PDB file of C-alpha atoms in Angstrom:
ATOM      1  CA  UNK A 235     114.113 106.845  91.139  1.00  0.00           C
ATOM      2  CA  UNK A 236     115.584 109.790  88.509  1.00  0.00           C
ATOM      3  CA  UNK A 237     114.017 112.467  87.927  1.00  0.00           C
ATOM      4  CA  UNK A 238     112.280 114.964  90.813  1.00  0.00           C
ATOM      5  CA  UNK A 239     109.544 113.874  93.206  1.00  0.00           C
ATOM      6  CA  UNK A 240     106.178 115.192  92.155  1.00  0.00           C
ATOM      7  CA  UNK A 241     103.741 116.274  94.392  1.00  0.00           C
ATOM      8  CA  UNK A 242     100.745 117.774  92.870  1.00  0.00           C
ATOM      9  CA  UNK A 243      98.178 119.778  95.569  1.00  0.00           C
ATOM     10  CA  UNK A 244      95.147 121.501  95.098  1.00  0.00           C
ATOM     11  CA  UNK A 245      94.270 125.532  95.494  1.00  0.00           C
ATOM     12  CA  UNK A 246      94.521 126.021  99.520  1.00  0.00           C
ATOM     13  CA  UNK A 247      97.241 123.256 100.413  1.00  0.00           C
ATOM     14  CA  UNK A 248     100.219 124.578 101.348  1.00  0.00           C
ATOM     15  CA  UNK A 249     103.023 121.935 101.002  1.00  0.00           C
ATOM     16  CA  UNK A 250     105.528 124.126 101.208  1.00  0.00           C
ATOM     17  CA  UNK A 251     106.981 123.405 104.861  1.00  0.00           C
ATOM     18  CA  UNK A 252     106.983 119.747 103.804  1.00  0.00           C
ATOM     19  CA  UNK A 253     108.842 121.035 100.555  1.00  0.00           C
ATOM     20  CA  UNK A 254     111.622 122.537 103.209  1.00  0.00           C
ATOM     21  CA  UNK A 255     111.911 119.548 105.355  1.00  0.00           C
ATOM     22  CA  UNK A 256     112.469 117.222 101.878  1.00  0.00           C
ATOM     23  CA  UNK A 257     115.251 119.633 101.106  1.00  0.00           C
ATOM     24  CA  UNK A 258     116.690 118.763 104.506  1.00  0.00           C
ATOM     25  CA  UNK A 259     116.721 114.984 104.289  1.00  0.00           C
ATOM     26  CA  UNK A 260     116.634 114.348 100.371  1.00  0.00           C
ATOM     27  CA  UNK A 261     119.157 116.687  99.090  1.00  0.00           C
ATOM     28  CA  UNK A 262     120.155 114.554  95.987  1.00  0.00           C
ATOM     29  CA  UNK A 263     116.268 114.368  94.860  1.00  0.00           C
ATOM     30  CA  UNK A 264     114.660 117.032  94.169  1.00  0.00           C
ATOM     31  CA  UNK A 265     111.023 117.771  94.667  1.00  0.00           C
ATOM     32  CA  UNK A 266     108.540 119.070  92.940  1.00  0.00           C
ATOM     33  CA  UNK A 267     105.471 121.095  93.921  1.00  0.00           C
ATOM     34  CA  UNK A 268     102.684 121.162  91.106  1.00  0.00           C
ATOM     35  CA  UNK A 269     100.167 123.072  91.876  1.00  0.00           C
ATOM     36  CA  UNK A 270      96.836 122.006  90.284  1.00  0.00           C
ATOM     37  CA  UNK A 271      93.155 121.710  90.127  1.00  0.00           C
ATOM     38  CA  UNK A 272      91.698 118.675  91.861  1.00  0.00           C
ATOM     39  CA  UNK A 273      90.758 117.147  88.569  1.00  0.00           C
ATOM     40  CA  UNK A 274      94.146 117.784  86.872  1.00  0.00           C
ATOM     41  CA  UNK A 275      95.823 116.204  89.898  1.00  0.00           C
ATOM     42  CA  UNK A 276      93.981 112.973  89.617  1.00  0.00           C
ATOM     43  CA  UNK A 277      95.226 112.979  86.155  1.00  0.00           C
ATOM     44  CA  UNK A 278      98.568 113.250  86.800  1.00  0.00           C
ATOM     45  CA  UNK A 279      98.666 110.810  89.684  1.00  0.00           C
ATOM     46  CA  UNK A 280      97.228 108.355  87.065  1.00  0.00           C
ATOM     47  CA  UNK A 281      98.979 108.860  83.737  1.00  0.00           C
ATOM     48  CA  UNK A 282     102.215 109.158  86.054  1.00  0.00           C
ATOM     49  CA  UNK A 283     103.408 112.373  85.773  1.00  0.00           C
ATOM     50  CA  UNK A 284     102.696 113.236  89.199  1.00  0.00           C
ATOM     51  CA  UNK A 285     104.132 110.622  92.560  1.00  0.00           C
ATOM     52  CA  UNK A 286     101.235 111.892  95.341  1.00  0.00           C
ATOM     53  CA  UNK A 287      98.901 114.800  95.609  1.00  0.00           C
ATOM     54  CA  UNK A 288      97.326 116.807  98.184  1.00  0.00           C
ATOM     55  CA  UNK A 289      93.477 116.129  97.203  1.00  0.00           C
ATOM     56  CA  UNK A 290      90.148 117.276  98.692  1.00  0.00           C
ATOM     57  CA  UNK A 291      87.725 114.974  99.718  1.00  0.00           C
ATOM     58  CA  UNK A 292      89.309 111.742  97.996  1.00  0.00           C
ATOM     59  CA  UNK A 293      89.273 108.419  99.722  1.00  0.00           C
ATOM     60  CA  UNK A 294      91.118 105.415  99.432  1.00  0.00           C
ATOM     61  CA  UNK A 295      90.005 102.872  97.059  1.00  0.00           C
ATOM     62  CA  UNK A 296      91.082 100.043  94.502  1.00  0.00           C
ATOM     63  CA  UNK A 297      93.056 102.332  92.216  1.00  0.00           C
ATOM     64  CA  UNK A 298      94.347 104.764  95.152  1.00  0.00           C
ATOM     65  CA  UNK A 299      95.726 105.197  98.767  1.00  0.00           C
ATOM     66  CA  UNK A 300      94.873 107.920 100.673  1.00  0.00           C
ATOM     67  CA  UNK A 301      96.178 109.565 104.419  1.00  0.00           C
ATOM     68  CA  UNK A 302      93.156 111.671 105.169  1.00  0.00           C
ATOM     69  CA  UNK A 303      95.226 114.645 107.114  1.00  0.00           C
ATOM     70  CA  UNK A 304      92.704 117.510 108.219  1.00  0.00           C
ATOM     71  CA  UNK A 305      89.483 118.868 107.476  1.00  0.00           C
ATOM     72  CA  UNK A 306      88.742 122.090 106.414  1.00  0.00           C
ATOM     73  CA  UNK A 307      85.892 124.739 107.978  1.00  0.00           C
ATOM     74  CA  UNK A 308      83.514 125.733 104.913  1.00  0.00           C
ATOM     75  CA  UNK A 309      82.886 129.716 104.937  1.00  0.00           C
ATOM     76  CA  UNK A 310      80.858 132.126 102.093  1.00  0.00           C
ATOM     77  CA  UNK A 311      82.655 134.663 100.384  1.00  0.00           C
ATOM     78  CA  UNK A 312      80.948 137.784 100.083  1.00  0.00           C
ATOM     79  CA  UNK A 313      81.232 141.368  98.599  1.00  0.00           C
ATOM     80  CA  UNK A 314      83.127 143.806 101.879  1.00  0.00           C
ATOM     81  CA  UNK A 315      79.478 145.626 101.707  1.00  0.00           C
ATOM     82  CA  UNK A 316      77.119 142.635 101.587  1.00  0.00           C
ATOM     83  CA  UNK A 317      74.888 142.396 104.402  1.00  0.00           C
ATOM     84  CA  UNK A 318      76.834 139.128 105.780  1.00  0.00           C
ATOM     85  CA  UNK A 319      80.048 140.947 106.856  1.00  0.00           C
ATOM     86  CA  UNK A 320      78.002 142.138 109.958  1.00  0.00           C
ATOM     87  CA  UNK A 321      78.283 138.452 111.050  1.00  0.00           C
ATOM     88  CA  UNK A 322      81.048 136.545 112.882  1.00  0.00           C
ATOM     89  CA  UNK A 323      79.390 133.607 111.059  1.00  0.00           C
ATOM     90  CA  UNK A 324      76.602 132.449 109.340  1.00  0.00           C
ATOM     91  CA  UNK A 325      74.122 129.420 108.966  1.00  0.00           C
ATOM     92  CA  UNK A 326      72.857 128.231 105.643  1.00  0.00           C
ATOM     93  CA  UNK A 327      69.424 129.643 106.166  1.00  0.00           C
ATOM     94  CA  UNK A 328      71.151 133.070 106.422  1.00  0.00           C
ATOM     95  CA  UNK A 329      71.502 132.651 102.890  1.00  0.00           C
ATOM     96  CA  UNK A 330      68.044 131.741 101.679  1.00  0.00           C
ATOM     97  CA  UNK A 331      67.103 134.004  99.035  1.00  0.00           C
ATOM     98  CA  UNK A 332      70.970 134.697  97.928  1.00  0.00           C
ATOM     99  CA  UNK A 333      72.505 133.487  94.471  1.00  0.00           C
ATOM    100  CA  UNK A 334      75.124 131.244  95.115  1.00  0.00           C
ATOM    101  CA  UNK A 335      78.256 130.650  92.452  1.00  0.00           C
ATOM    102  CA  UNK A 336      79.290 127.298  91.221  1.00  0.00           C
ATOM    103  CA  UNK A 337      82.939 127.136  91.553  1.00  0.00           C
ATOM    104  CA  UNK A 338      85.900 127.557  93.745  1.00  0.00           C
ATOM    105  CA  UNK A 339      88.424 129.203  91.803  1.00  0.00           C
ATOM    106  CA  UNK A 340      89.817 133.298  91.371  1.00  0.00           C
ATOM    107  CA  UNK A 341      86.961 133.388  88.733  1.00  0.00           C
ATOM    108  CA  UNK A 342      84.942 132.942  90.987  1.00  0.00           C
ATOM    109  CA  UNK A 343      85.686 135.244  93.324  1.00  0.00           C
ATOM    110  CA  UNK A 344      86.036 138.329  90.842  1.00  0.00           C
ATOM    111  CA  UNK A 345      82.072 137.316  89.828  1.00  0.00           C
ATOM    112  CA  UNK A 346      81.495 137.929  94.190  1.00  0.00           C
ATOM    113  CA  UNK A 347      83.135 141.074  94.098  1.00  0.00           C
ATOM    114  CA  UNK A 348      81.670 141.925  91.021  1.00  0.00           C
ATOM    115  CA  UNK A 349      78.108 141.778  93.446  1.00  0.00           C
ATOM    116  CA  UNK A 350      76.890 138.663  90.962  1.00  0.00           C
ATOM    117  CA  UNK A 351      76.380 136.596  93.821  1.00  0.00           C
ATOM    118  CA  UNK A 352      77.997 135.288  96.870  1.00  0.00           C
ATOM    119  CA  UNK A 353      80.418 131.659  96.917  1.00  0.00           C
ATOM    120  CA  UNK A 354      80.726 128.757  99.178  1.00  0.00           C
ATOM    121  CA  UNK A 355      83.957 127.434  99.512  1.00  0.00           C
ATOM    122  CA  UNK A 356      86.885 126.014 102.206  1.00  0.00           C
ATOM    123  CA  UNK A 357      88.295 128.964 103.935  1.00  0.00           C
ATOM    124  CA  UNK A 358      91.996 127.968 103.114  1.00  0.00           C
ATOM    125  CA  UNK A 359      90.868 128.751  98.885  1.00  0.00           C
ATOM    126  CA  UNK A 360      89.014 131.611 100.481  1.00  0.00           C
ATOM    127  CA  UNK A 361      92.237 132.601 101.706  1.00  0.00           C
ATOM    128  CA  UNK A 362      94.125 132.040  98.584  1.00  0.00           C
ATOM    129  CA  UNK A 363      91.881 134.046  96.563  1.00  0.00           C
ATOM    130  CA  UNK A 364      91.647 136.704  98.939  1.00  0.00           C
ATOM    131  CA  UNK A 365      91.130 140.172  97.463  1.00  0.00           C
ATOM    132  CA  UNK A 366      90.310 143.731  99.318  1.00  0.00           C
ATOM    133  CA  UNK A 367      86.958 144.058  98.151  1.00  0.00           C
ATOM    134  CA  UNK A 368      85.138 140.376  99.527  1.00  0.00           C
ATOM    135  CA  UNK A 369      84.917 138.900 103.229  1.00  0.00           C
ATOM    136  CA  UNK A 370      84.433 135.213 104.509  1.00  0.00           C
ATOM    137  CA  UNK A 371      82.350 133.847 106.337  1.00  0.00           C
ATOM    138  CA  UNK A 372      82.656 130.659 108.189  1.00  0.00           C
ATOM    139  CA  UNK A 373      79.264 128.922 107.741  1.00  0.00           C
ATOM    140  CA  UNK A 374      78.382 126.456 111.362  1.00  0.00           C
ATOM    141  CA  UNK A 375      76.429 123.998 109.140  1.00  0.00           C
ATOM    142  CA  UNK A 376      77.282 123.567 105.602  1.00  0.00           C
ATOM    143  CA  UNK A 377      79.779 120.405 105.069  1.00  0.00           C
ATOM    144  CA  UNK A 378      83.519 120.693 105.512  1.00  0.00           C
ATOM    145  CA  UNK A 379      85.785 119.202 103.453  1.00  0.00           C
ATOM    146  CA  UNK A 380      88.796 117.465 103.837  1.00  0.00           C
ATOM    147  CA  UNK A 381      92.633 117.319 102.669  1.00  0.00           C
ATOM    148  CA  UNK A 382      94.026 113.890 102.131  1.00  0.00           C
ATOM    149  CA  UNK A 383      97.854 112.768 101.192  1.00  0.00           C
ATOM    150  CA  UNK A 384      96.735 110.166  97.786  1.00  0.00           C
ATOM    151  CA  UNK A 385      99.384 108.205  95.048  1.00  0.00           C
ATOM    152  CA  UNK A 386      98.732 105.178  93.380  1.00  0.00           C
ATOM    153  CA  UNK A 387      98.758 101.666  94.754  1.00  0.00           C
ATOM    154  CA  UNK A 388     100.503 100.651  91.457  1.00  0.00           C
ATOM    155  CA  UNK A 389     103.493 103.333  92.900  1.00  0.00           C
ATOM    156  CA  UNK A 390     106.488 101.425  93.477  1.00  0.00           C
ATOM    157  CA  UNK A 391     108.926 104.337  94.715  1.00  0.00           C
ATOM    158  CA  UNK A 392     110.275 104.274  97.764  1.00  0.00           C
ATOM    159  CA  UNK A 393     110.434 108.293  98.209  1.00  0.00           C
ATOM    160  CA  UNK A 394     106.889 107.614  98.482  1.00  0.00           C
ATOM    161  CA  UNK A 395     107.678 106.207 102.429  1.00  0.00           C
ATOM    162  CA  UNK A 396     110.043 109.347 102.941  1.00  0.00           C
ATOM    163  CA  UNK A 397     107.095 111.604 101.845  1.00  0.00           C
ATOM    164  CA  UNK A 398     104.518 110.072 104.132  1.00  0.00           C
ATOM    165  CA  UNK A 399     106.970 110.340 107.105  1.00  0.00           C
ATOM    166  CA  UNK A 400     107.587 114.010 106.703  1.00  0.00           C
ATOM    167  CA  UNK A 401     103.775 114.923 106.401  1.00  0.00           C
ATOM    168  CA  UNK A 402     103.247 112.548 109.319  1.00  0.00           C
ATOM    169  CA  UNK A 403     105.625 114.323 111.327  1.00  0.00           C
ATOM    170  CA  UNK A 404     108.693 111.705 112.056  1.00  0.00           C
ATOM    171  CA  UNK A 405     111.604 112.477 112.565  1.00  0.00           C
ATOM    172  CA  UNK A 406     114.641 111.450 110.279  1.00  0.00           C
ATOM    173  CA  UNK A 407     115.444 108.491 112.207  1.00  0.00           C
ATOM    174  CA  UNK A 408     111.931 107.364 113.849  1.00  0.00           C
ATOM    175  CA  UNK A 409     110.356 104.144 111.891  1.00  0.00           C
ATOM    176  CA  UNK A 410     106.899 103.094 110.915  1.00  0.00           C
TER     177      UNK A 410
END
């Protein structure tokens, strides 16, 4: 148990008023916050270097656990004068005809401004790569995605229990 807590979590998670509670009922182990991309967090969660991550659309499975905690509404990200800022929100078929971007990251986004096409993505990364020159979207039928709490089965750490309980919402004394 030395060492800090490491909690990896992808662009648009937002650990940090776990990260405050932690502080308030672990103040002799520290935590860490790591953000990464989704791949890179896997990685860590596997070689070790990283306890849990916050993960989009992972389930549990033979090598993992995994608390799936909320889903996420999908929404395109657009250059401020592209036709699609005159909606509230859109369907897919509003987009026929328009290049869509692989990708998810602030890359990505300077290509939408840049008017090289528009970007499908979560609206909390929309958020976190929000700029002054593109608008979102929400988009009623493209698939959502979803945040989930995930660490190793082969995790023997019991800070992993304390974690869980703060994202979970109990209190300091409640039990499982």
């Amino acid at each position: 148990m030395s060492g800090p807590f490491v909690v990896a979590f992808v662009p648009g998670a937002t650990p940090g008023k776990w990260e405050r509670v932690w502080r308030d009922r672990m103040p002799r182990s520290p935590l860490e916050l790591r953000p990464l991309p989704q791949d890179e967090a896997l990685s860590a969660l596997r070689d070790g270097s990283a306890h849990m991550a916050l993960l989009r659309d992972v389930t549990a499975d033979d090598e993992l656990h995994a608390i799936p905690l909320y889903r996420e509404r999908p929404v395109v990200v657009a250059p401020k004068d592209h036709p699609v800022a005159a909606f509230d929100e859109l369907a897919l078929a509003d987009l026929d005809g328009e290049t869509i971007l692989e990708g998810q990251g602030a890359d990505t986004v300077e290509l939408v401004a840049a008017n090289v096409g528009l970007a499908l993505m979560p609206m909390s990364v929309a958020r976190a790569h929000s700029r002054r020159d593109v608008i979102a979207r929400p988009v009623t039928d493209a698939p959502d995605s979803g945040i989930a709490l995930v660490w190793p089965r082969a995790l023997d750490d019991s800070r992993t229990d304390v974690f869980i309980g703060i994202v979970r919402g109990r209190t300091q004394n409640s039990s499982r």
